[in-house]
Coordinates of C-alpha atoms in Angstrom, one line a residue:
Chain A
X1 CA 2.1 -129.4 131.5
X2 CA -1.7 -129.2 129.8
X3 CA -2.2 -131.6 126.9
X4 CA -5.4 -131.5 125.8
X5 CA -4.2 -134.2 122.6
X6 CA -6.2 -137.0 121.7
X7 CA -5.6 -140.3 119.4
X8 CA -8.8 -141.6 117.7
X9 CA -7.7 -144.8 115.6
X10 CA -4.4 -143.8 115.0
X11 CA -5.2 -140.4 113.8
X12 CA -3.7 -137.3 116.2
X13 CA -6.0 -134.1 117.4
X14 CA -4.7 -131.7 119.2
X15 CA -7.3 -131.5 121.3
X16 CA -11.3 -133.8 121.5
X17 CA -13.0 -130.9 119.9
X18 CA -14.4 -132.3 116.7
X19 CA -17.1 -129.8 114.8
X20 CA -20.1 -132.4 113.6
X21 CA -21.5 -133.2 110.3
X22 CA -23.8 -131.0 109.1
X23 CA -23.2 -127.7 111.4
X24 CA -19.8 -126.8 109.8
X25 CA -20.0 -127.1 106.0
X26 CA -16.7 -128.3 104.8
X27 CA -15.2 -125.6 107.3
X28 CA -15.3 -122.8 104.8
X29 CA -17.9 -120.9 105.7
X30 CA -16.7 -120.8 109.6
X31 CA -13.1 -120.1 109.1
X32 CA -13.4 -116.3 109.2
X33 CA -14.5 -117.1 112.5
X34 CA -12.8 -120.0 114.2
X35 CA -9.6 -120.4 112.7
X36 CA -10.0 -124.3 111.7
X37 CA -6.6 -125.4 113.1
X38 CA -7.5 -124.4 116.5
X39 CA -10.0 -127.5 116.4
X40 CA -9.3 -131.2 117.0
X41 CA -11.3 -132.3 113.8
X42 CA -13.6 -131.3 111.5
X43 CA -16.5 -133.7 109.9
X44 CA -17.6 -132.5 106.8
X45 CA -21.4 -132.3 105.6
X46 CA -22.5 -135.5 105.2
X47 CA -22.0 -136.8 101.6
X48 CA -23.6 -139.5 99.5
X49 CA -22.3 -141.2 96.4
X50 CA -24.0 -138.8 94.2
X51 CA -25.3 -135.4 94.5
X52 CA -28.4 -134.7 96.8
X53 CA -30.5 -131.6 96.6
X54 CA -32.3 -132.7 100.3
X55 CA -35.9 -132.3 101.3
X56 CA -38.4 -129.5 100.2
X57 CA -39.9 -127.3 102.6
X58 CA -39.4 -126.0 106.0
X59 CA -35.7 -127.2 106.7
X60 CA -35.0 -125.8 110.6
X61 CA -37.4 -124.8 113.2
X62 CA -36.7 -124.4 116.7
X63 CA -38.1 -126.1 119.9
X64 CA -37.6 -125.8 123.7
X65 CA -34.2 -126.1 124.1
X66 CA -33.4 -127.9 120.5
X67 CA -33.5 -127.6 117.0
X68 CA -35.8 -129.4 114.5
X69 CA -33.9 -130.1 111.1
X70 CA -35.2 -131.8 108.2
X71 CA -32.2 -131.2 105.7
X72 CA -32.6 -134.4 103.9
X73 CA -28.0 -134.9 102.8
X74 CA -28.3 -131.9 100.7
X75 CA -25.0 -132.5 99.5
X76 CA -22.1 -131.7 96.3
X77 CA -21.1 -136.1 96.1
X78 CA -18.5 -137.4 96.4
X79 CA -16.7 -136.4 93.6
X80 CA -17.2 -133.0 93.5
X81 CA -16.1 -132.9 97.7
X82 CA -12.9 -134.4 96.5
X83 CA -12.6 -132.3 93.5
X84 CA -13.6 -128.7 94.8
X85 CA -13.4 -129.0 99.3
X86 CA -10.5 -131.7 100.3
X87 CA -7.7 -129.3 99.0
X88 CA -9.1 -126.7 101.4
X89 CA -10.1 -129.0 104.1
X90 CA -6.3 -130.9 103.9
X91 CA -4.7 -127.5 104.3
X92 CA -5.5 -126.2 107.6
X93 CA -4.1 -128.3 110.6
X94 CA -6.9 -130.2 111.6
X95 CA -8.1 -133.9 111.1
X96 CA -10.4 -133.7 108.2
X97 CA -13.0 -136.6 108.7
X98 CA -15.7 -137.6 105.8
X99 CA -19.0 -138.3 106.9
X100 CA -20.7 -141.0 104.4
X101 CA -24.2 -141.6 104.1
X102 CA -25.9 -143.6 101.0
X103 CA -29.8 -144.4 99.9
X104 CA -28.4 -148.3 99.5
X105 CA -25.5 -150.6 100.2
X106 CA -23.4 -150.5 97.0
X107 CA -23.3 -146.6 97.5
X108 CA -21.8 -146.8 100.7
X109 CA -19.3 -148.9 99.1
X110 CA -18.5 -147.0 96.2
X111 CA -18.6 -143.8 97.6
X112 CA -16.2 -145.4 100.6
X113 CA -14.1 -147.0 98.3
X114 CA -13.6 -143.7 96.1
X115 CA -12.7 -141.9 99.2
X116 CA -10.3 -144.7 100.1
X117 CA -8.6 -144.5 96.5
X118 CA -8.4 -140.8 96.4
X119 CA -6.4 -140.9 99.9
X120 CA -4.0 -143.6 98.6
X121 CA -3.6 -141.4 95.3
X122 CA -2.6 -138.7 97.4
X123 CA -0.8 -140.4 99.7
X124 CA 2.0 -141.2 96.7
X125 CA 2.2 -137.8 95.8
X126 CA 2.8 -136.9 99.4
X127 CA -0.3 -135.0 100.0
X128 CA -2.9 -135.1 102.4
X129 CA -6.3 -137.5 101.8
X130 CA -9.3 -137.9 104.2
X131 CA -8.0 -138.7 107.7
X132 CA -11.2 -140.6 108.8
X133 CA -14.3 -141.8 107.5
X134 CA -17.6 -141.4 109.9
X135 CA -19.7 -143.9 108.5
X136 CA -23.6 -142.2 108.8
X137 CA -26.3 -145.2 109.3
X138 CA -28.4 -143.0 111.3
X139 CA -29.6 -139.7 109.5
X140 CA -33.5 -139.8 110.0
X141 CA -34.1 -137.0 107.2
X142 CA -34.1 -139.4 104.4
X143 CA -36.5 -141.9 103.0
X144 CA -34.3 -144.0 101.9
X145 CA -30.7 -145.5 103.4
X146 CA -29.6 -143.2 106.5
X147 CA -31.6 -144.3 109.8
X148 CA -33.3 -147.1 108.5
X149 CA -29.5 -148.5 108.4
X150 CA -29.0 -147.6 111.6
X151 CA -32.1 -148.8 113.8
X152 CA -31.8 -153.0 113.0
X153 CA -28.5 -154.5 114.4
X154 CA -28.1 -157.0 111.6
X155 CA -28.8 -154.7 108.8
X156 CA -25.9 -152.3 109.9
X157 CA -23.6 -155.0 110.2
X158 CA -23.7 -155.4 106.5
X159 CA -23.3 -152.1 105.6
X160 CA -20.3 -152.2 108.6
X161 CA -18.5 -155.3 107.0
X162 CA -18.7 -154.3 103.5
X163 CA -17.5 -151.1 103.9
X164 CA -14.6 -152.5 106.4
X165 CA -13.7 -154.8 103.1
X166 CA -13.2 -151.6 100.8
X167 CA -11.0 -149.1 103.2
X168 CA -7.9 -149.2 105.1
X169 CA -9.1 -145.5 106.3
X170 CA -9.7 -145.2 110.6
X171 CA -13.8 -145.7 110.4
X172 CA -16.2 -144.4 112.6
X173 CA -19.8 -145.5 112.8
X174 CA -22.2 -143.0 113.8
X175 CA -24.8 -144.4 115.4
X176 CA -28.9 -143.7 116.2
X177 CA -30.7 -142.6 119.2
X178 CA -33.5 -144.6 117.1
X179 CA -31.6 -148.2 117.3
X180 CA -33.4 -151.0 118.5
X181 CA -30.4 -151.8 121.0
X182 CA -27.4 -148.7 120.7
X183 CA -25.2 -151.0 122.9
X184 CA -25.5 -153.9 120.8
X185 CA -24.9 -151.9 117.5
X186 CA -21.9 -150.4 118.9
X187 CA -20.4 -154.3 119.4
X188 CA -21.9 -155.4 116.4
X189 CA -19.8 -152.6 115.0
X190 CA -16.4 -153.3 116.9
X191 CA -16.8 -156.6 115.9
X192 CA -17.2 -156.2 112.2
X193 CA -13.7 -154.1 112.5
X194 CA -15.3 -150.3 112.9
X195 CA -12.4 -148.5 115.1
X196 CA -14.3 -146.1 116.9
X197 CA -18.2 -145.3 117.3
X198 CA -19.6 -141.7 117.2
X199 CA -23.4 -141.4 119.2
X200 CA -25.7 -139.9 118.4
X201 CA -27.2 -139.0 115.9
X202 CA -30.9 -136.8 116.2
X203 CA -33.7 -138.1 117.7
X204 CA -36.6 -138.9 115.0
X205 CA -39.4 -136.3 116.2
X206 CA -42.0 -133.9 115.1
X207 CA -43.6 -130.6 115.2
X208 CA -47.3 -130.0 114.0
X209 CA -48.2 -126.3 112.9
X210 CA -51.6 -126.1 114.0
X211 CA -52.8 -123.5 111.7
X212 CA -52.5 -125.7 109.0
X213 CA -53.0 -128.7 111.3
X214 CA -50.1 -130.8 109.3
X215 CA -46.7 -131.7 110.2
X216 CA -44.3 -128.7 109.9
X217 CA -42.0 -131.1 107.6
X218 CA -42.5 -132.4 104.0
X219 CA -41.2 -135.5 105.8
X220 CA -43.5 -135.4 108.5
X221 CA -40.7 -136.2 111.1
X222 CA -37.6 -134.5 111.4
X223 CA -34.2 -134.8 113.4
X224 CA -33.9 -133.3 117.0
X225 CA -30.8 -132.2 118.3
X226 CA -29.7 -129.4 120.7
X227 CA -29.8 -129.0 124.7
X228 CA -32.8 -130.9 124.9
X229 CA -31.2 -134.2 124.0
X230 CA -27.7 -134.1 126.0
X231 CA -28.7 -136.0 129.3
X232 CA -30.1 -139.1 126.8
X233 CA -26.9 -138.7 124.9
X234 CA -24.7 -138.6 127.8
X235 CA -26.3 -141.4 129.0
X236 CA -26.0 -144.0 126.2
X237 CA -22.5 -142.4 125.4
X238 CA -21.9 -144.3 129.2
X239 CA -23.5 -147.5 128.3
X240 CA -21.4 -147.5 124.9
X241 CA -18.2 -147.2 126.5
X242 CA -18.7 -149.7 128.9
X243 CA -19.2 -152.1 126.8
X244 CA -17.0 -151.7 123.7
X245 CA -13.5 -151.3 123.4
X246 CA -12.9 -148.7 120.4
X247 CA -13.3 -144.7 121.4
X248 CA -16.1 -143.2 121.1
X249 CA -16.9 -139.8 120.5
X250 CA -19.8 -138.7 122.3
X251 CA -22.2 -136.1 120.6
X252 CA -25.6 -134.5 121.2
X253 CA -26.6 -131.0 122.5
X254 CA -23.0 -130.6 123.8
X255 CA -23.0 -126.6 124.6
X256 CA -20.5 -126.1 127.5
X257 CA -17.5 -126.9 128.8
X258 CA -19.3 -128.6 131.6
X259 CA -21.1 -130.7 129.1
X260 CA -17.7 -131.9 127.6
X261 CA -16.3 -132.8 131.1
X262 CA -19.4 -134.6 131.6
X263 CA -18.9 -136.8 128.6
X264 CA -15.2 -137.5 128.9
X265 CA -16.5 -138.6 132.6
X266 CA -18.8 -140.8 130.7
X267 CA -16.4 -142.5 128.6
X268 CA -16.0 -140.2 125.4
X269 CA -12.8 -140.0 124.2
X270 CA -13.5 -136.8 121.7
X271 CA -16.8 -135.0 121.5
X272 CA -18.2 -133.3 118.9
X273 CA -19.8 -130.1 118.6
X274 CA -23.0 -129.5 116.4
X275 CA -26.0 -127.5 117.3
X276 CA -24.1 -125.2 119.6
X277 CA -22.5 -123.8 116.5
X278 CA -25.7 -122.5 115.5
X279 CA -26.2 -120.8 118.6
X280 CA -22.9 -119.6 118.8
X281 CA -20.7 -118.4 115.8
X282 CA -17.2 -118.9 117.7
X283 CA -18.3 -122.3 119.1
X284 CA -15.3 -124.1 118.3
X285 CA -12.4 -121.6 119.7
X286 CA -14.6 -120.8 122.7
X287 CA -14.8 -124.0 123.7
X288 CA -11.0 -125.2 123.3
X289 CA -10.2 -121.9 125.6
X290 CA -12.7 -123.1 127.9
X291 CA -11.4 -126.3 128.1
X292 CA -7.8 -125.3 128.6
X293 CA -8.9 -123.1 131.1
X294 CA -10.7 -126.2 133.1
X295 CA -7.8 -128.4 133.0
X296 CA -5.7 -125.6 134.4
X297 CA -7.8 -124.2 136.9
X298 CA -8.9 -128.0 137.9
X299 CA -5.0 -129.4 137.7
X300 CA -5.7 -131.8 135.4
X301 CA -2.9 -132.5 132.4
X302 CA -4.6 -135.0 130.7
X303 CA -8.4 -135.8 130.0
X304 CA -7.4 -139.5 130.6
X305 CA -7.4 -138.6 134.1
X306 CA -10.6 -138.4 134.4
X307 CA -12.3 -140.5 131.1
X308 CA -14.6 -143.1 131.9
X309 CA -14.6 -142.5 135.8
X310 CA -18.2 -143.0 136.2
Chain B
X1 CA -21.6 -107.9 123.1
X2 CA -23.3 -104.5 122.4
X3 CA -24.7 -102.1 123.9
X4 CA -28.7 -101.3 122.8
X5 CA -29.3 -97.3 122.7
X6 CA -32.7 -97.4 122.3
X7 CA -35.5 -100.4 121.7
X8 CA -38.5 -98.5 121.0
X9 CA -41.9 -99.8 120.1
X10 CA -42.9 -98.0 116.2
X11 CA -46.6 -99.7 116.4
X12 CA -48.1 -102.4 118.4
X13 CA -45.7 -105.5 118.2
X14 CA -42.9 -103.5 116.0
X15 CA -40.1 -102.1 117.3
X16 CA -37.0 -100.4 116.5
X17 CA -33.4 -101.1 118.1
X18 CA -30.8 -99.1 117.6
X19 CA -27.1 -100.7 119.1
X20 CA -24.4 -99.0 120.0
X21 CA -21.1 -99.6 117.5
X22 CA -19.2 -99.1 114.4
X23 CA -21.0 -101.8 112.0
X24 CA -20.9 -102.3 108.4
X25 CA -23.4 -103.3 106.4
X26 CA -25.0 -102.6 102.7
X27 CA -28.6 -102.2 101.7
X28 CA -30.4 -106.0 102.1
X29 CA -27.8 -107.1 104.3
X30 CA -28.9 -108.8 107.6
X31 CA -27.2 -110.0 110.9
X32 CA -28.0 -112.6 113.4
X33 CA -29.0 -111.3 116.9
X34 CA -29.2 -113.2 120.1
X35 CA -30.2 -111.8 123.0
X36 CA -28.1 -114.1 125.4
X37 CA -30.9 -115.7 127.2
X38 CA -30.5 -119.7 127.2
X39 CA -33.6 -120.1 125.3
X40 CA -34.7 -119.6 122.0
X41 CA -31.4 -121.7 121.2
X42 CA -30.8 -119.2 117.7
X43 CA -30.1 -116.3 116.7
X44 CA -32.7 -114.3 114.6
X45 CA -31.4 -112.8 111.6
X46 CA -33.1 -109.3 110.8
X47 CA -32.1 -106.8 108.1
X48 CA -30.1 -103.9 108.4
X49 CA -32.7 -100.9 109.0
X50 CA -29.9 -98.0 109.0
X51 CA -26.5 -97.8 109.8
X52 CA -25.2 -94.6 111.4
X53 CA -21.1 -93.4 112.3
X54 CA -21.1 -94.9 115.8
X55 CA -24.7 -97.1 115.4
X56 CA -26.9 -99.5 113.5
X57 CA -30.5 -100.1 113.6
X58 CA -33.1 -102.8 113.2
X59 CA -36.6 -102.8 112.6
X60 CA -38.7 -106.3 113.5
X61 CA -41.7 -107.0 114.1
X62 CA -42.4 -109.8 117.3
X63 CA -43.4 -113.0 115.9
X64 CA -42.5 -115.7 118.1
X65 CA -40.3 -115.9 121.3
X66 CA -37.0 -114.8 120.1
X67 CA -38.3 -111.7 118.7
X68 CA -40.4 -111.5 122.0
X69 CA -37.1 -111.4 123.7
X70 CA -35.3 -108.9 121.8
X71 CA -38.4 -106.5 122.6
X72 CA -37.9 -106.9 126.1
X73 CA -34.2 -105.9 126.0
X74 CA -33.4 -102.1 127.7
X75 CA -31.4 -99.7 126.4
X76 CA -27.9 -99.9 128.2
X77 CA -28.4 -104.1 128.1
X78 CA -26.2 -105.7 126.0
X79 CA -26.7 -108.3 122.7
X80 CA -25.0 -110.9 120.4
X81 CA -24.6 -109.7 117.3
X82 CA -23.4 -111.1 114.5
X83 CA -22.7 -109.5 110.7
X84 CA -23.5 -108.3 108.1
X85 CA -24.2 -111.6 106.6
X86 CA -25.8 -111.9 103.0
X87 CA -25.6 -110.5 99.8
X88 CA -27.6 -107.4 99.5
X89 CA -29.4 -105.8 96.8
X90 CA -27.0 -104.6 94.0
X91 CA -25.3 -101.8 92.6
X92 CA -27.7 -99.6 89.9
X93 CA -27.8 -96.8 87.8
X94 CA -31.0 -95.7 86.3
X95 CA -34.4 -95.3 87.4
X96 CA -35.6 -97.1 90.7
X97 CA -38.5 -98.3 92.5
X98 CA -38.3 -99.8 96.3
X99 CA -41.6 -101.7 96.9
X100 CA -41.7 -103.4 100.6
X101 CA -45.0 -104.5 102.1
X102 CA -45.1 -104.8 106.1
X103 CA -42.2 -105.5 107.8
X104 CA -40.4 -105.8 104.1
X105 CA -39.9 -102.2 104.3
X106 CA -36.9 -102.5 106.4
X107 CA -34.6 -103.5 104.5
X108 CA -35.0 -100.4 101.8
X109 CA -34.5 -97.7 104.1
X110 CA -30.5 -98.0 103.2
X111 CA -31.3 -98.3 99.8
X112 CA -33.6 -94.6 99.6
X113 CA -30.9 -93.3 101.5
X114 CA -28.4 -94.7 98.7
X115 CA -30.8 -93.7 95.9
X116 CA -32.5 -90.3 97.0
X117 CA -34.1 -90.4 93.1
X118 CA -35.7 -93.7 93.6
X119 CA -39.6 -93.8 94.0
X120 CA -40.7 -95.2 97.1
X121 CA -44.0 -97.3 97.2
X122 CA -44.9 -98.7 100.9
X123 CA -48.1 -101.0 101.3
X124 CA -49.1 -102.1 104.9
X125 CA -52.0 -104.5 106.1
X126 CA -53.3 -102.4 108.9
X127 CA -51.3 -99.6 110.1
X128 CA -48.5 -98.0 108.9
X129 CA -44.9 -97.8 110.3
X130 CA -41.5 -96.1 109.7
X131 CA -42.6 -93.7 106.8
X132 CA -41.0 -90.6 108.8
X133 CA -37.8 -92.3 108.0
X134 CA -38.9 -92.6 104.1
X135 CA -39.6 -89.2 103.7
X136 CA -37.1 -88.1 105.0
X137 CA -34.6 -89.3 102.9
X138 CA -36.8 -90.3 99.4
X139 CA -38.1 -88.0 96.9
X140 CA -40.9 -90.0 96.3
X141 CA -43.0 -91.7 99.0
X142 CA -46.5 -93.4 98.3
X143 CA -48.0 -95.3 100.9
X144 CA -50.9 -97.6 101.1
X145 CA -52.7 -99.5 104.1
X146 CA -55.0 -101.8 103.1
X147 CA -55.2 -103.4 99.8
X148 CA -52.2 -103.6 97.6
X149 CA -49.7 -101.1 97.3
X150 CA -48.2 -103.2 93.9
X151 CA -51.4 -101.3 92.4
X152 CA -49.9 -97.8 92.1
X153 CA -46.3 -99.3 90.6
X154 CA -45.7 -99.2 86.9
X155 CA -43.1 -101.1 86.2
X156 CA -42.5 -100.1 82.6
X157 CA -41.5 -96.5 84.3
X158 CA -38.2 -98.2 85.8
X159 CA -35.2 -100.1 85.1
X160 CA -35.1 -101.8 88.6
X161 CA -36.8 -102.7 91.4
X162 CA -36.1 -103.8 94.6
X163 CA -38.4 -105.2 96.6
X164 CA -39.5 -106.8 100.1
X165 CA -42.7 -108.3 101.3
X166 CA -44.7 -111.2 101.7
X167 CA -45.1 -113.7 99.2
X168 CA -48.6 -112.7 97.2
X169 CA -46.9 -109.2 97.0
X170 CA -44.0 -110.5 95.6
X171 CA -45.3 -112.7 93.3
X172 CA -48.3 -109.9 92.0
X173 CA -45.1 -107.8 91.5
X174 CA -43.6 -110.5 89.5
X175 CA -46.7 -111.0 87.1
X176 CA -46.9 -107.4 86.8
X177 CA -43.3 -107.3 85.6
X178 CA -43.5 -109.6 83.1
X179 CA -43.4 -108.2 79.6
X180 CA -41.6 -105.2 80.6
X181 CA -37.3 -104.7 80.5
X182 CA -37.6 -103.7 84.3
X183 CA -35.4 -106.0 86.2
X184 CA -36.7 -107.1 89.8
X185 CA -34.7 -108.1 92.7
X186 CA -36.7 -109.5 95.6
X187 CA -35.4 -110.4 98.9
X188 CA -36.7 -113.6 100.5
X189 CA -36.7 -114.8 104.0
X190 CA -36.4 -118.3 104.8
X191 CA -35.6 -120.3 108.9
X192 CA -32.0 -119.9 109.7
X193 CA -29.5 -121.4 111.8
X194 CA -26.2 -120.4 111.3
X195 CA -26.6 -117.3 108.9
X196 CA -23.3 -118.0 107.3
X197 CA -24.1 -120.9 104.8
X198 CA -23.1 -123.8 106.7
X199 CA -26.2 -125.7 107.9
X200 CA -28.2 -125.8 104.2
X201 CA -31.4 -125.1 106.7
X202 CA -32.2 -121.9 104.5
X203 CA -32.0 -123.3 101.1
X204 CA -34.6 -122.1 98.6
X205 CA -34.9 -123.9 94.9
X206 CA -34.1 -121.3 91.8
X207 CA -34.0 -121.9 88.1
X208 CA -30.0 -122.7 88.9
X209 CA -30.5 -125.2 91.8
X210 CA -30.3 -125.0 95.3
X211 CA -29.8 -121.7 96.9
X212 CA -29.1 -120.7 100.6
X213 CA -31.1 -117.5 101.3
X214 CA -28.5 -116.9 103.7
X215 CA -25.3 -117.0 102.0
X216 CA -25.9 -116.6 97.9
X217 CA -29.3 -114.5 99.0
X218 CA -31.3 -112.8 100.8
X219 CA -31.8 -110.9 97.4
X220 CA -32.4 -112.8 93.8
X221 CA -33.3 -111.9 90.4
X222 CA -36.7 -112.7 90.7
X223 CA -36.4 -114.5 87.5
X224 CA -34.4 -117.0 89.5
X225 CA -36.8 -117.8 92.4
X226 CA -39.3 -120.1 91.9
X227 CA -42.2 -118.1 94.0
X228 CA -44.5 -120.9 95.1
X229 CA -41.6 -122.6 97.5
X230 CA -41.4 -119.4 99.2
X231 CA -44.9 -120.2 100.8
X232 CA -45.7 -121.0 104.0
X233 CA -42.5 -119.6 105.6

């Protein structure tokens, strides 16, 4: 018998199929399409304490085999994602994690902590809350907090410890291709109580329209994801596992059911999907078939089988 | 998948493809096609040109390597499509204008075939394209190459206008508009990813905030746009 079910800190997917931050919306907009409780998890757009309209200018722009974004967060807050999405989110059957970014410390706190409260709240009225908080130290799209967070081990840690201190919410730190040292900021965060690691995050990069000979970002630089970067990500996803305890969930340019086998080989325990829903509408139920499939046709029942074998 | 008919070149680097299928669609509606090849990575949205009982067509023009793909497709090869995506131009009684410069022409086709009474005004840098399909379905066809076609509309003669074009036409249309009760609604075009709202990648700032071209667009009020952040798209 298949089983294609998953435990990431105490919180139960049917299967390692998690859609990332930032290709999915809050789930809405792709639920005509792939019927949200088919997935394992979704992570909703990443959110900051308050409302963010993101960066001017060209947004997206395509490169060989990846994608060039420079979205900057454009995002509701906090409050209005707890006020107008979770209801939606907490209905379908599918673990509903929050991705959290912030410009400074104290709003990754507070925007944490009013997660953490909203979940208790509706805990006591038996309802559904956030399942899991992805904690975003690495977005390179904005000046301020995101990567800059996320590339120096010790200033992570804080952001790590004092959000630890303010939920009781499974947390996940999604960490940078851009860190000084990936495998030491994934101890650094298993240390400082993080339950599980998510990597990675884009590569910093850049496009230059020659025409107008300047950057083809306000921001000069702009996140790469896509194909492109998969062997890099596959790789530190190996290094990670091997040396920290916790799961991690092993992301970038994942767009085949190949590429998941590769990464649970690697060490992943879930995997999440981001630029491949761009290129393909149906992503998400596409690749749970597919992955059934595999298991079947390769007689494997469970993906602990072969997780971490490399 | 679907099955192209036809993928006929109109003019040097424009073609028309016409996909074999029962598709819906409105007038300024777009979908996302991919050609299936591992690279470009997206899908390129393009506008609904016509829509037929058992087909549907799109005009675009080859601007980079996806659309450089897409012109290379046969017909009997098959495509990705996804749609129709977007909100389309609106609902309108009373007089009408469609204005589309270039390859902003395509998406009015459905709208002269909606509004046979509407005038048709068709400006084109160098060469024209697609007229035939103007005429036959518009009342009224003017066309220009060369110059600005936003020359020969009045707009004090109607109570909307749709249009399509690039930016200077857009906004020349706008500043020509301005004073008069004609109400313009301009479709804008914008780098996409997912063509269904979820990536923010199309957003465009309006008088109201954000806006995803994709999703609450392609076509605004032209009151709502603010024209200069359309540049260099």
């Amino acid at each position: 018998m298949i089983s294609m079910a998953c435990n990431i800190a105490g919180v139960s997917m049917k299967n390692p199929i998690i859609m990332a931050s930032g290709t999915y919306g809050f789930g809405r907009e792709y639920q005509e399409y792939v019927a949200p409780a088919l997935l394992g998890g979704i992570v909703g757009k990443g959110l900051t304490l308050h409302p963010k309209d993101g960066n001017q200018g060209v947004r997206i722009n395509e490169t060989a085999s990846g994608l060039l974004n420079s979205v900057g967060l454009e995002n509701p807050g906090v409050v209005a994602f707890l006020k107008d999405e979770l209801d939606e989110m907490t209905r379908w059957d599918t673990a509903v994690i929050a991705n959290i970014g912030g410009a400074n410390l104290e709003e990754y706190v507070q925007a944490v902590a009013l997660i953490t409260e909203n979940a208790q709240k509706r805990r006591t009225m038996n309802r559904r809350g956030v399942d899991m908080l992805e904690l975003n130290i690495s977005c390179p799209n904005v000046k301020q907090g995101g990567m800059q967070f996320g590339v120096q081990t010790e200033m992570a840690r804080e952001v790590v410890r004092q959000v630890r201190n303010v939920t009781t919410l499974p947390l996940v730190v999604k960490l940078s291709p851009n860190a000084e040292n990936i495998t030491e900021m994934a101890i650094m965060c298993e240390k400082e109580g993080a339950d599980g690691v998510s990597l990675i995050n884009t590569f910093s990069a850049m496009k230059i329209d020659i025409r107008r000979r300047r950057s083809v970002f306000e921001n000069t630089y702009a996140g790469l994801s896509g194909p492109a970067i998969k062997p890099i990500a596959l790789r530190m996803v190996h290094q990670v596992a091997q040396a920290v305890s916790i799961p991690v969930i092993g992301i970038g340019g994942i767009s085949s059911v190949e590429d998941i086998i590769e990464f649970t080989m690697a060490g992943a325990a879930a995997i999440q999907i981001g630029t491949y829903n761009f290129v393909q509408l149906r992503a998400g139920a596409e690749l749970v078939e597919g992955l059934e499939q595999w298991m079947q046709r390769e007689k494997v029942n469970s993906l602990d089988e072969i997780r971490g074998i490399i | 998948m679907a099955m192209i008919i036809s993928n006929e070149a109109l003019a040097p680097q424009i073609y028309v493809m016409k996909v074999q299928g029962n598709y819906k669609g409105k007038m300024g509606q777009f979908y996302m096609l991919r050609s299936g090849m591992s690279y470009p990575l997206l899908p390129r949205p393009i506008s609904i040109y016509d829509i037929g009982e058992h087909d549907i067509s799109f005009l675009y023009r080859v601007v980079g390597e996806g659309t450089r793909q897409l012109s290379r497709l046969l017909s009997g090869q098959e495509i990705n499509l996804e749609g129709p995506f977007g909100n389309g131009f609106p609902q309108v009684e009373g007089s009408l204008a469609l204005i589309g410069g270039g390859m902003g022409t395509a998406p009015l086709l459905l709208a002269a075939k909606q509004y046979p009474h509407a005038h048709v005004y068709l400006g084109f840098a160098e060469q024209s394209f697609g007229v035939e399909a103007f005429k036959a379905v518009a009342a009224s066809v003017q066309v220009k190459v060369g110059g600005s076609i936003v020359e020969q509309v009045n707009p004090a003669r109607y109570k909307y206008m749709f249009s399509c074009g690039p930016t200077p036409m857009l906004q020349a249309l706008a500043l020509q508009t301005v004073g008069t009760s004609s109400r313009l609604y301009i479709s804008t075009e914008r780098h996409m990813a997912c063509g269904i709202g979820a990536c923010l990648g199309c957003t465009i700032r309006t008088r109201t905030g954000n806006r995803r071209v994709c999703k609450e667009g392609p076509v605004f009020p032209v009151e709502e746009v603010e024209l200069d952040d359309l540049h260099g798209m």
